[in-house]
PDB file of C-alpha atoms and ligand atoms in Angstrom:
ATOM      1  CA  MET U  60      65.212 116.072  97.203  1.00  0.00           C
ATOM      2  CA  LYS U  61      67.215 114.515 100.023  1.00  0.00           C
ATOM      3  CA  ARG U  62      70.643 116.012 100.696  1.00  0.00           C
ATOM      4  CA  ILE U  63      73.342 113.355 100.723  1.00  0.00           C
ATOM      5  CA  VAL U  64      77.057 113.624 101.451  1.00  0.00           C
ATOM      6  CA  ILE U  65      79.486 111.159  99.871  1.00  0.00           C
ATOM      7  CA  LEU U  66      82.514 111.012 102.149  1.00  0.00           C
ATOM      8  CA  THR U  67      85.204 109.452  99.981  1.00  0.00           C
ATOM      9  CA  THR U  68      87.910 107.292 101.581  1.00  0.00           C
ATOM     10  CA  GLY U  69      89.479 105.317  98.692  1.00  0.00           C
ATOM     11  CA  GLY U  70      89.337 101.577  98.032  1.00  0.00           C
ATOM     12  CA  THR U  71      88.909  99.697  94.774  1.00  0.00           C
ATOM     13  CA  ILE U  72      85.797 101.762  94.027  1.00  0.00           C
ATOM     14  CA  ALA U  73      88.180 104.708  93.521  1.00  0.00           C
ATOM     15  CA  MET U  74      90.919 102.782  91.703  1.00  0.00           C
ATOM     16  CA  SER U  75      92.004 102.359  88.111  1.00  0.00           C
ATOM     17  CA  LYS U  76      94.969 100.712  86.466  1.00  0.00           C
ATOM     18  CA  SER U  77      98.223 102.617  86.368  1.00  0.00           C
ATOM     19  CA  ASP U  78     100.941 101.420  83.993  1.00  0.00           C
ATOM     20  CA  ALA U  79     103.538 103.169  86.127  1.00  0.00           C
ATOM     21  CA  ALA U  80     102.463 101.311  89.289  1.00  0.00           C
ATOM     22  CA  GLY U  81     101.870  98.048  87.426  1.00  0.00           C
ATOM     23  CA  GLY U  82      98.419  97.644  88.957  1.00  0.00           C
ATOM     24  CA  ALA U  83      95.361  99.483  90.200  1.00  0.00           C
ATOM     25  CA  VAL U  84      95.870 102.492  92.468  1.00  0.00           C
ATOM     26  CA  PRO U  85      93.581 105.197  93.867  1.00  0.00           C
ATOM     27  CA  ALA U  86      92.559 107.579  91.075  1.00  0.00           C
ATOM     28  CA  LEU U  87      88.867 108.511  91.065  1.00  0.00           C
ATOM     29  CA  THR U  88      87.622 111.435  93.133  1.00  0.00           C
ATOM     30  CA  GLY U  89      84.239 112.523  94.430  1.00  0.00           C
ATOM     31  CA  THR U  90      83.636 114.507  91.239  1.00  0.00           C
ATOM     32  CA  ASP U  91      83.988 111.344  89.148  1.00  0.00           C
ATOM     33  CA  PHE U  92      81.391 109.683  91.382  1.00  0.00           C
ATOM     34  CA  VAL U  93      78.883 112.522  91.179  1.00  0.00           C
ATOM     35  CA  ASP U  94      79.323 112.847  87.402  1.00  0.00           C
ATOM     36  CA  ALA U  95      78.441 109.171  86.994  1.00  0.00           C
ATOM     37  CA  LEU U  96      75.267 109.267  89.115  1.00  0.00           C
ATOM     38  CA  PRO U  97      71.781 110.036  87.820  1.00  0.00           C
ATOM     39  CA  ARG U  98      70.844 113.629  88.700  1.00  0.00           C
ATOM     40  CA  ASP U  99      67.378 112.824  90.022  1.00  0.00           C
ATOM     41  CA  LEU U 100      68.380 110.544  92.921  1.00  0.00           C
ATOM     42  CA  ALA U 101      69.311 113.197  95.482  1.00  0.00           C
ATOM     43  CA  GLU U 102      71.129 116.453  95.968  1.00  0.00           C
ATOM     44  CA  ILE U 103      74.672 115.152  96.376  1.00  0.00           C
ATOM     45  CA  ARG U 104      77.818 116.782  97.590  1.00  0.00           C
ATOM     46  CA  THR U 105      81.128 115.058  98.129  1.00  0.00           C
ATOM     47  CA  GLU U 106      83.776 115.506 100.734  1.00  0.00           C
ATOM     48  CA  PRO U 107      87.243 113.941 100.487  1.00  0.00           C
ATOM     49  CA  PHE U 108      88.379 112.130 103.626  1.00  0.00           C
ATOM     50  CA  SER U 109      91.194 110.028 102.129  1.00  0.00           C
ATOM     51  CA  ASN U 110      92.082 108.139  98.985  1.00  0.00           C
ATOM     52  CA  LEU U 111      93.769 105.003 100.270  1.00  0.00           C
ATOM     53  CA  PRO U 112      93.454 101.234 100.078  1.00  0.00           C
ATOM     54  CA  SER U 113      91.718 100.146 103.254  1.00  0.00           C
ATOM     55  CA  ALA U 114      94.614  97.855 104.209  1.00  0.00           C
ATOM     56  CA  GLN U 115      96.551 101.080 104.832  1.00  0.00           C
ATOM     57  CA  PHE U 116      93.986 102.484 107.263  1.00  0.00           C
ATOM     58  CA  THR U 117      95.168 102.882 110.846  1.00  0.00           C
ATOM     59  CA  LEU U 118      93.048 102.901 113.991  1.00  0.00           C
ATOM     60  CA  ASP U 119      93.395 106.692 114.121  1.00  0.00           C
ATOM     61  CA  HIS U 120      92.149 106.826 110.556  1.00  0.00           C
ATOM     62  CA  ILE U 121      88.986 104.811 111.169  1.00  0.00           C
ATOM     63  CA  TRP U 122      88.313 106.592 114.454  1.00  0.00           C
ATOM     64  CA  ASN U 123      88.611 109.989 112.737  1.00  0.00           C
ATOM     65  CA  LEU U 124      86.424 108.730 109.906  1.00  0.00           C
ATOM     66  CA  SER U 125      83.738 107.697 112.386  1.00  0.00           C
ATOM     67  CA  ARG U 126      83.994 111.118 114.103  1.00  0.00           C
ATOM     68  CA  ARG U 127      83.557 112.897 110.761  1.00  0.00           C
ATOM     69  CA  VAL U 128      80.445 110.807 110.030  1.00  0.00           C
ATOM     70  CA  ALA U 129      79.207 111.544 113.561  1.00  0.00           C
ATOM     71  CA  ALA U 130      79.618 115.273 112.903  1.00  0.00           C
ATOM     72  CA  LEU U 131      77.902 115.123 109.514  1.00  0.00           C
ATOM     73  CA  VAL U 132      74.788 113.437 110.905  1.00  0.00           C
ATOM     74  CA  THR U 133      74.296 116.359 113.293  1.00  0.00           C
ATOM     75  CA  ASP U 134      74.188 118.811 110.349  1.00  0.00           C
ATOM     76  CA  ASN U 135      70.601 119.846 109.595  1.00  0.00           C
ATOM     77  CA  ALA U 136      71.532 120.309 105.954  1.00  0.00           C
ATOM     78  CA  VAL U 137      72.450 116.609 105.623  1.00  0.00           C
ATOM     79  CA  ASP U 138      69.858 113.814 105.330  1.00  0.00           C
ATOM     80  CA  GLY U 139      72.179 110.870 104.822  1.00  0.00           C
ATOM     81  CA  ILE U 140      75.839 109.886 104.492  1.00  0.00           C
ATOM     82  CA  ILE U 141      77.537 107.505 102.078  1.00  0.00           C
ATOM     83  CA  VAL U 142      81.018 106.204 102.736  1.00  0.00           C
ATOM     84  CA  PRO U 143      82.678 104.530  99.739  1.00  0.00           C
ATOM     85  CA  HIS U 144      85.390 102.388 101.336  1.00  0.00           C
ATOM     86  CA  GLY U 145      87.864  99.654 100.473  1.00  0.00           C
ATOM     87  CA  THR U 146      86.207  96.309 100.964  1.00  0.00           C
ATOM     88  CA  ASP U 147      89.093  94.725 102.882  1.00  0.00           C
ATOM     89  CA  THR U 148      88.281  96.484 106.164  1.00  0.00           C
ATOM     90  CA  LEU U 149      84.887  97.982 105.292  1.00  0.00           C
ATOM     91  CA  GLU U 150      82.988  95.874 107.812  1.00  0.00           C
ATOM     92  CA  GLU U 151      85.165  97.186 110.644  1.00  0.00           C
ATOM     93  CA  SER U 152      84.668 100.879 109.824  1.00  0.00           C
ATOM     94  CA  ALA U 153      80.951 100.368 109.217  1.00  0.00           C
ATOM     95  CA  TYR U 154      80.501  98.552 112.525  1.00  0.00           C
ATOM     96  CA  LEU U 155      82.506 101.218 114.363  1.00  0.00           C
ATOM     97  CA  CYS U 156      80.094 103.857 113.040  1.00  0.00           C
ATOM     98  CA  ASP U 157      77.153 101.637 113.933  1.00  0.00           C
ATOM     99  CA  ILE U 158      78.061 101.293 117.605  1.00  0.00           C
ATOM    100  CA  THR U 159      79.405 104.791 118.250  1.00  0.00           C
ATOM    101  CA  ILE U 160      76.921 107.014 116.378  1.00  0.00           C
ATOM    102  CA  ASP U 161      73.443 107.509 117.778  1.00  0.00           C
ATOM    103  CA  SER U 162      71.394 108.859 114.872  1.00  0.00           C
ATOM    104  CA  ARG U 163      68.374 107.856 112.815  1.00  0.00           C
ATOM    105  CA  LYS U 164      69.902 109.253 109.623  1.00  0.00           C
ATOM    106  CA  PRO U 165      71.014 106.631 107.113  1.00  0.00           C
ATOM    107  CA  ILE U 166      74.758 105.901 107.145  1.00  0.00           C
ATOM    108  CA  VAL U 167      75.592 103.737 104.147  1.00  0.00           C
ATOM    109  CA  PHE U 168      78.925 102.096 103.377  1.00  0.00           C
ATOM    110  CA  THR U 169      79.659 100.792  99.907  1.00  0.00           C
ATOM    111  CA  GLY U 170      82.595  99.911  97.660  1.00  0.00           C
ATOM    112  CA  ALA U 171      83.523  97.861  94.631  1.00  0.00           C
ATOM    113  CA  MET U 172      85.182  94.561  93.835  1.00  0.00           C
ATOM    114  CA  ARG U 173      86.326  95.614  90.355  1.00  0.00           C
ATOM    115  CA  THR U 174      88.361  98.660  89.504  1.00  0.00           C
ATOM    116  CA  ALA U 175      87.141 101.357  87.132  1.00  0.00           C
ATOM    117  CA  SER U 176      89.543  99.937  84.483  1.00  0.00           C
ATOM    118  CA  GLU U 177      87.920  96.504  84.484  1.00  0.00           C
ATOM    119  CA  ILE U 178      84.931  95.287  82.499  1.00  0.00           C
ATOM    120  CA  GLY U 179      81.943  95.127  84.815  1.00  0.00           C
ATOM    121  CA  TYR U 180      83.201  97.768  87.270  1.00  0.00           C
ATOM    122  CA  ASP U 181      80.596  97.611  90.034  1.00  0.00           C
ATOM    123  CA  GLY U 182      81.454 100.927  91.680  1.00  0.00           C
ATOM    124  CA  PHE U 183      78.874 103.206  90.092  1.00  0.00           C
ATOM    125  CA  ALA U 184      76.062 100.660  90.435  1.00  0.00           C
ATOM    126  CA  ASN U 185      76.878 100.168  94.117  1.00  0.00           C
ATOM    127  CA  LEU U 186      77.115 103.913  94.616  1.00  0.00           C
ATOM    128  CA  ALA U 187      73.777 104.561  92.904  1.00  0.00           C
ATOM    129  CA  ALA U 188      72.148 101.885  95.079  1.00  0.00           C
ATOM    130  CA  ALA U 189      73.769 103.429  98.163  1.00  0.00           C
ATOM    131  CA  VAL U 190      72.348 106.855  97.250  1.00  0.00           C
ATOM    132  CA  ARG U 191      68.877 105.400  96.878  1.00  0.00           C
ATOM    133  CA  VAL U 192      69.137 103.789 100.313  1.00  0.00           C
ATOM    134  CA  ALA U 193      70.568 106.925 101.924  1.00  0.00           C
ATOM    135  CA  ALA U 194      67.683 108.923 100.446  1.00  0.00           C
ATOM    136  CA  SER U 195      65.019 106.459 101.568  1.00  0.00           C
ATOM    137  CA  ASN U 196      62.796 107.239 104.558  1.00  0.00           C
ATOM    138  CA  ASP U 197      62.590 103.497 105.188  1.00  0.00           C
ATOM    139  CA  ALA U 198      66.321 103.413 105.902  1.00  0.00           C
ATOM    140  CA  ARG U 199      65.998 105.815 108.809  1.00  0.00           C
ATOM    141  CA  GLY U 200      66.653 104.278 112.214  1.00  0.00           C
ATOM    142  CA  ILE U 201      68.100 100.972 110.994  1.00  0.00           C
ATOM    143  CA  GLY U 202      71.683 101.826 111.910  1.00  0.00           C
ATOM    144  CA  THR U 203      74.726 101.803 109.685  1.00  0.00           C
ATOM    145  CA  VAL U 204      74.266  99.570 106.663  1.00  0.00           C
ATOM    146  CA  VAL U 205      76.402  98.172 103.875  1.00  0.00           C
ATOM    147  CA  VAL U 206      74.880  98.392 100.395  1.00  0.00           C
ATOM    148  CA  PHE U 207      76.599  96.133  97.903  1.00  0.00           C
ATOM    149  CA  ASN U 208      75.421  94.168  94.877  1.00  0.00           C
ATOM    150  CA  ASP U 209      71.915  95.656  95.397  1.00  0.00           C
ATOM    151  CA  GLU U 210      71.637  94.142  98.872  1.00  0.00           C
ATOM    152  CA  ILE U 211      71.268  96.053 102.129  1.00  0.00           C
ATOM    153  CA  HIS U 212      73.093  94.512 105.085  1.00  0.00           C
ATOM    154  CA  ALA U 213      73.276  95.534 108.747  1.00  0.00           C
ATOM    155  CA  ALA U 214      76.817  96.581 109.694  1.00  0.00           C
ATOM    156  CA  ARG U 215      76.584  94.277 112.707  1.00  0.00           C
ATOM    157  CA  ASP U 216      75.828  91.190 110.631  1.00  0.00           C
ATOM    158  CA  VAL U 217      77.715  91.658 107.390  1.00  0.00           C
ATOM    159  CA  THR U 218      81.106  90.243 106.501  1.00  0.00           C
ATOM    160  CA  LYS U 219      83.298  89.951 103.417  1.00  0.00           C
ATOM    161  CA  THR U 220      82.995  86.291 102.420  1.00  0.00           C
ATOM    162  CA  HIS U 221      84.878  86.020  99.134  1.00  0.00           C
ATOM    163  CA  THR U 222      88.116  87.536  97.880  1.00  0.00           C
ATOM    164  CA  THR U 223      86.809  88.410  94.404  1.00  0.00           C
ATOM    165  CA  ALA U 224      83.063  87.767  94.030  1.00  0.00           C
ATOM    166  CA  LEU U 225      80.746  90.735  93.453  1.00  0.00           C
ATOM    167  CA  ASP U 226      78.335  89.385  96.087  1.00  0.00           C
ATOM    168  CA  THR U 227      81.135  89.080  98.622  1.00  0.00           C
ATOM    169  CA  PHE U 228      79.215  90.924 101.370  1.00  0.00           C
ATOM    170  CA  GLN U 229      76.888  88.525 103.158  1.00  0.00           C
ATOM    171  CA  SER U 230      75.194  88.321 106.530  1.00  0.00           C
ATOM    172  CA  PRO U 231      75.795  84.631 107.208  1.00  0.00           C
ATOM    173  CA  GLU U 232      73.462  84.120 110.131  1.00  0.00           C
ATOM    174  CA  PHE U 233      70.346  86.203 109.481  1.00  0.00           C
ATOM    175  CA  GLY U 234      70.669  87.435 105.901  1.00  0.00           C
ATOM    176  CA  ALA U 235      70.237  90.848 104.335  1.00  0.00           C
ATOM    177  CA  LEU U 236      67.898  93.537 105.686  1.00  0.00           C
ATOM    178  CA  GLY U 237      66.597  94.299 102.231  1.00  0.00           C
ATOM    179  CA  ARG U 238      67.285  94.977  98.594  1.00  0.00           C
ATOM    180  CA  VAL U 239      67.501  97.793  96.101  1.00  0.00           C
ATOM    181  CA  ASP U 240      65.527  96.937  92.974  1.00  0.00           C
ATOM    182  CA  TYR U 241      64.454  98.704  89.789  1.00  0.00           C
ATOM    183  CA  ASP U 242      62.035 101.168  91.290  1.00  0.00           C
ATOM    184  CA  GLY U 243      62.538 101.142  95.008  1.00  0.00           C
ATOM    185  CA  VAL U 244      64.285 100.279  98.217  1.00  0.00           C
ATOM    186  CA  VAL U 245      62.783  97.337 100.079  1.00  0.00           C
ATOM    187  CA  ILE U 246      63.655  97.006 103.761  1.00  0.00           C
ATOM    188  CA  ALA U 247      62.272  93.594 104.686  1.00  0.00           C
ATOM    189  CA  ARG U 248      63.408  93.440 108.312  1.00  0.00           C
ATOM    190  CA  GLN U 249      64.782  95.816 110.919  1.00  0.00           C
ATOM    191  CA  PRO U 250      67.639  94.969 113.288  1.00  0.00           C
ATOM    192  CA  ALA U 251      65.986  94.039 116.596  1.00  0.00           C
ATOM    193  CA  ARG U 252      68.879  95.193 118.733  1.00  0.00           C
ATOM    194  CA  ARG U 253      71.015  98.293 118.390  1.00  0.00           C
ATOM    195  CA  GLU U 254      74.113  98.833 120.511  1.00  0.00           C
ATOM    196  CA  PHE U 255      75.530 102.208 121.414  1.00  0.00           C
ATOM    197  CA  ILE U 256      78.883 102.750 123.095  1.00  0.00           C
ATOM    198  CA  SER U 257      79.722 106.273 124.124  1.00  0.00           C
ATOM    199  CA  ALA U 258      83.425 105.944 123.296  1.00  0.00           C
ATOM    200  CA  THR U 259      85.739 108.942 123.284  1.00  0.00           C
ATOM    201  CA  ARG U 260      88.626 106.992 121.767  1.00  0.00           C
ATOM    202  CA  LEU U 261      89.619 103.490 120.707  1.00  0.00           C
ATOM    203  CA  GLU U 262      91.861 101.474 122.996  1.00  0.00           C
ATOM    204  CA  SER U 263      94.504 100.372 120.502  1.00  0.00           C
ATOM    205  CA  ASN U 264      96.204  97.656 122.568  1.00  0.00           C
ATOM    206  CA  VAL U 265      93.556  95.077 121.688  1.00  0.00           C
ATOM    207  CA  HIS U 266      94.336  91.941 119.695  1.00  0.00           C
ATOM    208  CA  LEU U 267      92.705  89.035 117.911  1.00  0.00           C
ATOM    209  CA  LEU U 268      93.836  85.408 118.098  1.00  0.00           C
ATOM    210  CA  LYS U 269      92.388  82.555 116.091  1.00  0.00           C
ATOM    211  CA  LEU U 270      92.602  79.097 117.646  1.00  0.00           C
ATOM    212  CA  VAL U 271      93.523  75.999 115.680  1.00  0.00           C
ATOM    213  CA  VAL U 272      93.838  72.397 116.749  1.00  0.00           C
ATOM    214  CA  GLY U 273      96.774  71.670 119.004  1.00  0.00           C
ATOM    215  CA  MET U 274      97.789  75.336 119.229  1.00  0.00           C
ATOM    216  CA  SER U 275      99.939  76.294 122.177  1.00  0.00           C
ATOM    217  CA  ASP U 276      99.090  79.323 124.284  1.00  0.00           C
ATOM    218  CA  GLY U 277     102.436  80.961 123.396  1.00  0.00           C
ATOM    219  CA  LEU U 278     100.949  83.869 121.446  1.00  0.00           C
ATOM    220  CA  LEU U 279      98.460  84.517 124.226  1.00  0.00           C
ATOM    221  CA  VAL U 280     101.263  84.559 126.817  1.00  0.00           C
ATOM    222  CA  TYR U 281     103.196  86.955 124.593  1.00  0.00           C
ATOM    223  CA  LEU U 282     100.250  89.320 124.146  1.00  0.00           C
ATOM    224  CA  ALA U 283      99.179  89.272 127.768  1.00  0.00           C
ATOM    225  CA  GLU U 284     102.577  89.315 129.424  1.00  0.00           C
ATOM    226  CA  THR U 285     105.040  90.953 127.007  1.00  0.00           C
ATOM    227  CA  VAL U 286     102.825  93.279 124.985  1.00  0.00           C
ATOM    228  CA  GLY U 287     100.654  94.090 128.019  1.00  0.00           C
ATOM    229  CA  ALA U 288      97.442  93.836 126.013  1.00  0.00           C
ATOM    230  CA  ARG U 289      94.408  95.652 127.437  1.00  0.00           C
ATOM    231  CA  GLY U 290      92.098  93.358 125.524  1.00  0.00           C
ATOM    232  CA  ILE U 291      92.255  90.093 123.577  1.00  0.00           C
ATOM    233  CA  VAL U 292      89.554  88.570 121.410  1.00  0.00           C
ATOM    234  CA  LEU U 293      89.768  84.809 121.042  1.00  0.00           C
ATOM    235  CA  GLU U 294      88.237  83.195 117.971  1.00  0.00           C
ATOM    236  CA  THR U 295      87.654  79.951 119.809  1.00  0.00           C
ATOM    237  CA  LEU U 296      86.781  76.510 118.493  1.00  0.00           C
ATOM    238  CA  GLY U 297      83.137  75.807 117.642  1.00  0.00           C
ATOM    239  CA  GLY U 298      80.637  77.281 120.074  1.00  0.00           C
ATOM    240  CA  GLY U 299      83.311  78.537 122.512  1.00  0.00           C
ATOM    241  CA  ARG U 300      85.929  75.945 123.395  1.00  0.00           C
ATOM    242  CA  VAL U 301      89.666  76.180 124.045  1.00  0.00           C
ATOM    243  CA  PRO U 302      92.386  73.588 124.729  1.00  0.00           C
ATOM    244  CA  PRO U 303      92.491  73.003 128.522  1.00  0.00           C
ATOM    245  CA  ALA U 304      96.066  74.318 128.764  1.00  0.00           C
ATOM    246  CA  TRP U 305      94.821  77.779 127.728  1.00  0.00           C
ATOM    247  CA  LEU U 306      92.574  78.208 130.780  1.00  0.00           C
ATOM    248  CA  PRO U 307      95.224  79.191 133.378  1.00  0.00           C
ATOM    249  CA  THR U 308      96.808  81.646 130.926  1.00  0.00           C
ATOM    250  CA  ILE U 309      93.452  83.267 130.122  1.00  0.00           C
ATOM    251  CA  GLU U 310      92.593  83.467 133.812  1.00  0.00           C
ATOM    252  CA  ARG U 311      95.954  85.065 134.619  1.00  0.00           C
ATOM    253  CA  ALA U 312      95.500  87.624 131.815  1.00  0.00           C
ATOM    254  CA  ILE U 313      92.053  88.571 133.142  1.00  0.00           C
ATOM    255  CA  LYS U 314      93.323  88.831 136.735  1.00  0.00           C
ATOM    256  CA  ASN U 315      96.043  91.176 135.438  1.00  0.00           C
ATOM    257  CA  GLY U 316      93.423  93.495 133.941  1.00  0.00           C
ATOM    258  CA  CYS U 317      93.227  92.290 130.339  1.00  0.00           C
ATOM    259  CA  ALA U 318      89.655  91.879 129.038  1.00  0.00           C
ATOM    260  CA  VAL U 319      89.272  88.576 127.191  1.00  0.00           C
ATOM    261  CA  VAL U 320      86.382  88.286 124.756  1.00  0.00           C
ATOM    262  CA  VAL U 321      85.276  84.945 123.364  1.00  0.00           C
ATOM    263  CA  THR U 322      83.863  84.512 119.909  1.00  0.00           C
ATOM    264  CA  SER U 323      83.925  81.625 117.463  1.00  0.00           C
ATOM    265  CA  ARG U 324      86.173  80.980 114.492  1.00  0.00           C
ATOM    266  CA  VAL U 325      83.210  79.357 112.713  1.00  0.00           C
ATOM    267  CA  GLY U 326      81.821  82.559 111.203  1.00  0.00           C
ATOM    268  CA  ALA U 327      78.182  82.402 112.259  1.00  0.00           C
ATOM    269  CA  GLY U 328      76.305  81.767 115.475  1.00  0.00           C
ATOM    270  CA  ARG U 329      76.713  82.582 119.137  1.00  0.00           C
ATOM    271  CA  THR U 330      78.929  80.749 121.571  1.00  0.00           C
ATOM    272  CA  THR U 331      76.785  78.785 124.025  1.00  0.00           C
ATOM    273  CA  ASP U 332      77.063  76.917 127.306  1.00  0.00           C
ATOM    274  CA  ARG U 333      76.518  73.277 126.460  1.00  0.00           C
ATOM    275  CA  TYR U 334      79.345  71.018 127.519  1.00  0.00           C
ATOM    276  CA  GLY U 335      80.734  69.974 130.876  1.00  0.00           C
ATOM    277  CA  TYR U 336      84.271  69.107 129.800  1.00  0.00           C
ATOM    278  CA  THR U 337      87.384  71.127 130.599  1.00  0.00           C
ATOM    279  CA  GLY U 338      87.948  74.090 128.311  1.00  0.00           C
ATOM    280  CA  ALA U 339      84.295  74.428 127.338  1.00  0.00           C
ATOM    281  CA  HIS U 340      82.183  77.599 127.501  1.00  0.00           C
ATOM    282  CA  ARG U 341      81.340  77.372 131.206  1.00  0.00           C
ATOM    283  CA  ASP U 342      85.018  77.342 132.147  1.00  0.00           C
ATOM    284  CA  LEU U 343      85.538  80.499 130.070  1.00  0.00           C
ATOM    285  CA  ALA U 344      82.567  82.144 131.813  1.00  0.00           C
ATOM    286  CA  ARG U 345      83.797  81.031 135.254  1.00  0.00           C
ATOM    287  CA  ILE U 346      87.210  82.618 134.805  1.00  0.00           C
ATOM    288  CA  GLY U 347      85.721  85.935 133.680  1.00  0.00           C
ATOM    289  CA  CYS U 348      85.673  85.999 129.884  1.00  0.00           C
ATOM    290  CA  TRP U 349      83.142  88.184 128.080  1.00  0.00           C
ATOM    291  CA  PHE U 350      81.146  86.800 125.148  1.00  0.00           C
ATOM    292  CA  ALA U 351      80.692  88.323 121.717  1.00  0.00           C
ATOM    293  CA  GLY U 352      77.106  87.210 121.057  1.00  0.00           C
ATOM    294  CA  GLY U 353      77.633  86.205 117.439  1.00  0.00           C
ATOM    295  CA  LEU U 354      79.952  89.045 116.395  1.00  0.00           C
ATOM    296  CA  ASN U 355      82.830  87.823 114.278  1.00  0.00           C
ATOM    297  CA  GLY U 356      86.383  88.261 115.562  1.00  0.00           C
ATOM    298  CA  GLN U 357      87.211  91.460 113.704  1.00  0.00           C
ATOM    299  CA  LYS U 358      84.017  93.163 114.858  1.00  0.00           C
ATOM    300  CA  ALA U 359      84.351  91.895 118.423  1.00  0.00           C
ATOM    301  CA  ARG U 360      87.789  93.567 118.426  1.00  0.00           C
ATOM    302  CA  ILE U 361      86.283  96.869 117.246  1.00  0.00           C
ATOM    303  CA  LYS U 362      83.618  96.656 119.958  1.00  0.00           C
ATOM    304  CA  LEU U 363      86.215  95.826 122.614  1.00  0.00           C
ATOM    305  CA  MET U 364      88.409  98.764 121.545  1.00  0.00           C
ATOM    306  CA  ALA U 365      85.381 101.066 121.749  1.00  0.00           C
ATOM    307  CA  ALA U 366      84.206  99.617 125.077  1.00  0.00           C
ATOM    308  CA  LEU U 367      87.657  99.964 126.640  1.00  0.00           C
ATOM    309  CA  GLY U 368      87.896 103.424 125.077  1.00  0.00           C
ATOM    310  CA  ALA U 369      84.682 104.306 126.917  1.00  0.00           C
ATOM    311  CA  GLY U 370      86.467 103.397 130.153  1.00  0.00           C
ATOM    312  CA  SER U 371      84.557 100.194 130.383  1.00  0.00           C
ATOM    313  CA  GLY U 372      84.006  97.344 132.635  1.00  0.00           C
ATOM    314  CA  ALA U 373      81.727  94.476 131.752  1.00  0.00           C
ATOM    315  CA  GLU U 374      78.636  96.702 131.982  1.00  0.00           C
ATOM    316  CA  VAL U 375      79.645  98.664 128.835  1.00  0.00           C
ATOM    317  CA  TRP U 376      80.457  95.441 127.013  1.00  0.00           C
ATOM    318  CA  ASN U 377      77.088  93.911 127.877  1.00  0.00           C
ATOM    319  CA  ALA U 378      74.946  97.048 127.433  1.00  0.00           C
TER     320      ALA U 378
HETATM  321  N1  LIG S  34      92.142  97.115  97.755  1.00  0.00           N
HETATM  322  C1  LIG S  34      90.858  97.291  98.206  1.00  0.00           C
HETATM  323  C2  LIG S  34      90.730  97.973  99.578  1.00  0.00           C
HETATM  324  O1  LIG S  34      91.060  99.119  99.620  1.00  0.00           O
HETATM  325  C3  LIG S  34      89.928  96.165  98.073  1.00  0.00           C
HETATM  326  C4  LIG S  34      88.613  96.723  97.723  1.00  0.00           C
HETATM  327  O2  LIG S  34      88.315  97.878  97.934  1.00  0.00           O
HETATM  328  O3  LIG S  34      87.808  95.925  97.219  1.00  0.00           O
HETATM  329  O4  LIG S  34      90.284  97.398 100.530  1.00  0.00           O
END
């Protein structure tokens, strides 16, 4: 049998209702998870990392989590890792593992949308599916994945799309990699491109701004000139457009050593060079912006923190 480690971090998957707190709080431990899983899936051991809602995770926390996963995959007595995680920031931790861990062993993130006190708690079903993926030879070499609602998603592609739905995790542009069904794990496609950034830390002074119509560049000025940001991700309009008044501010930020990464606020698709008007993609390229290639804003920020943490210039970003 495959030897799987469940590295528990908290999240709704580990929560039940507390009358004292007046709502759900972390309660379940690794032992509760193992007790609920069928015995014949794998040889499972659990390791506690934290028991927190993911909105309380800090950058240090997710970096240390990724380093613990990185250490576990080098252990010859471990065939795969599962990380149950709060869904609010799950995609960021999963993507961080994906780009900073170079291993063929399955790394599987999962969670739950309903607490263990609610009818239809999805935690154990998601966990059982995650174990089956982590124990599958077909899941080797496909990078970090998110297994949720019986679907297998690439960490790079997946995002939380709904505040309450059980099928909240979707890969809007290219869809799931595969599915867990009654008697097997079906990997239907493999990610064509894997990124690896040899980061030794995360640069924390990296920020995300979403653009809306008629927005002034005041927040950008503040981040670049008062906060002294090392990196800023812009969720730009459509396929990579900004109001013309933003261009000189972006250019000044870049000249002062702040990396500016362009992605789209739309939620799927790359930014592309198409238009000749002021503020369009080619202006952003001309003044030295980097492009996120279809990553959403929160994942582009993780990648930028890792790239700057690797001591990067553009060559690490574009590798
Ligand atoms: N409160 C949760 C969290 O820790 C939400 C969840 O896990 O679904 O992110």
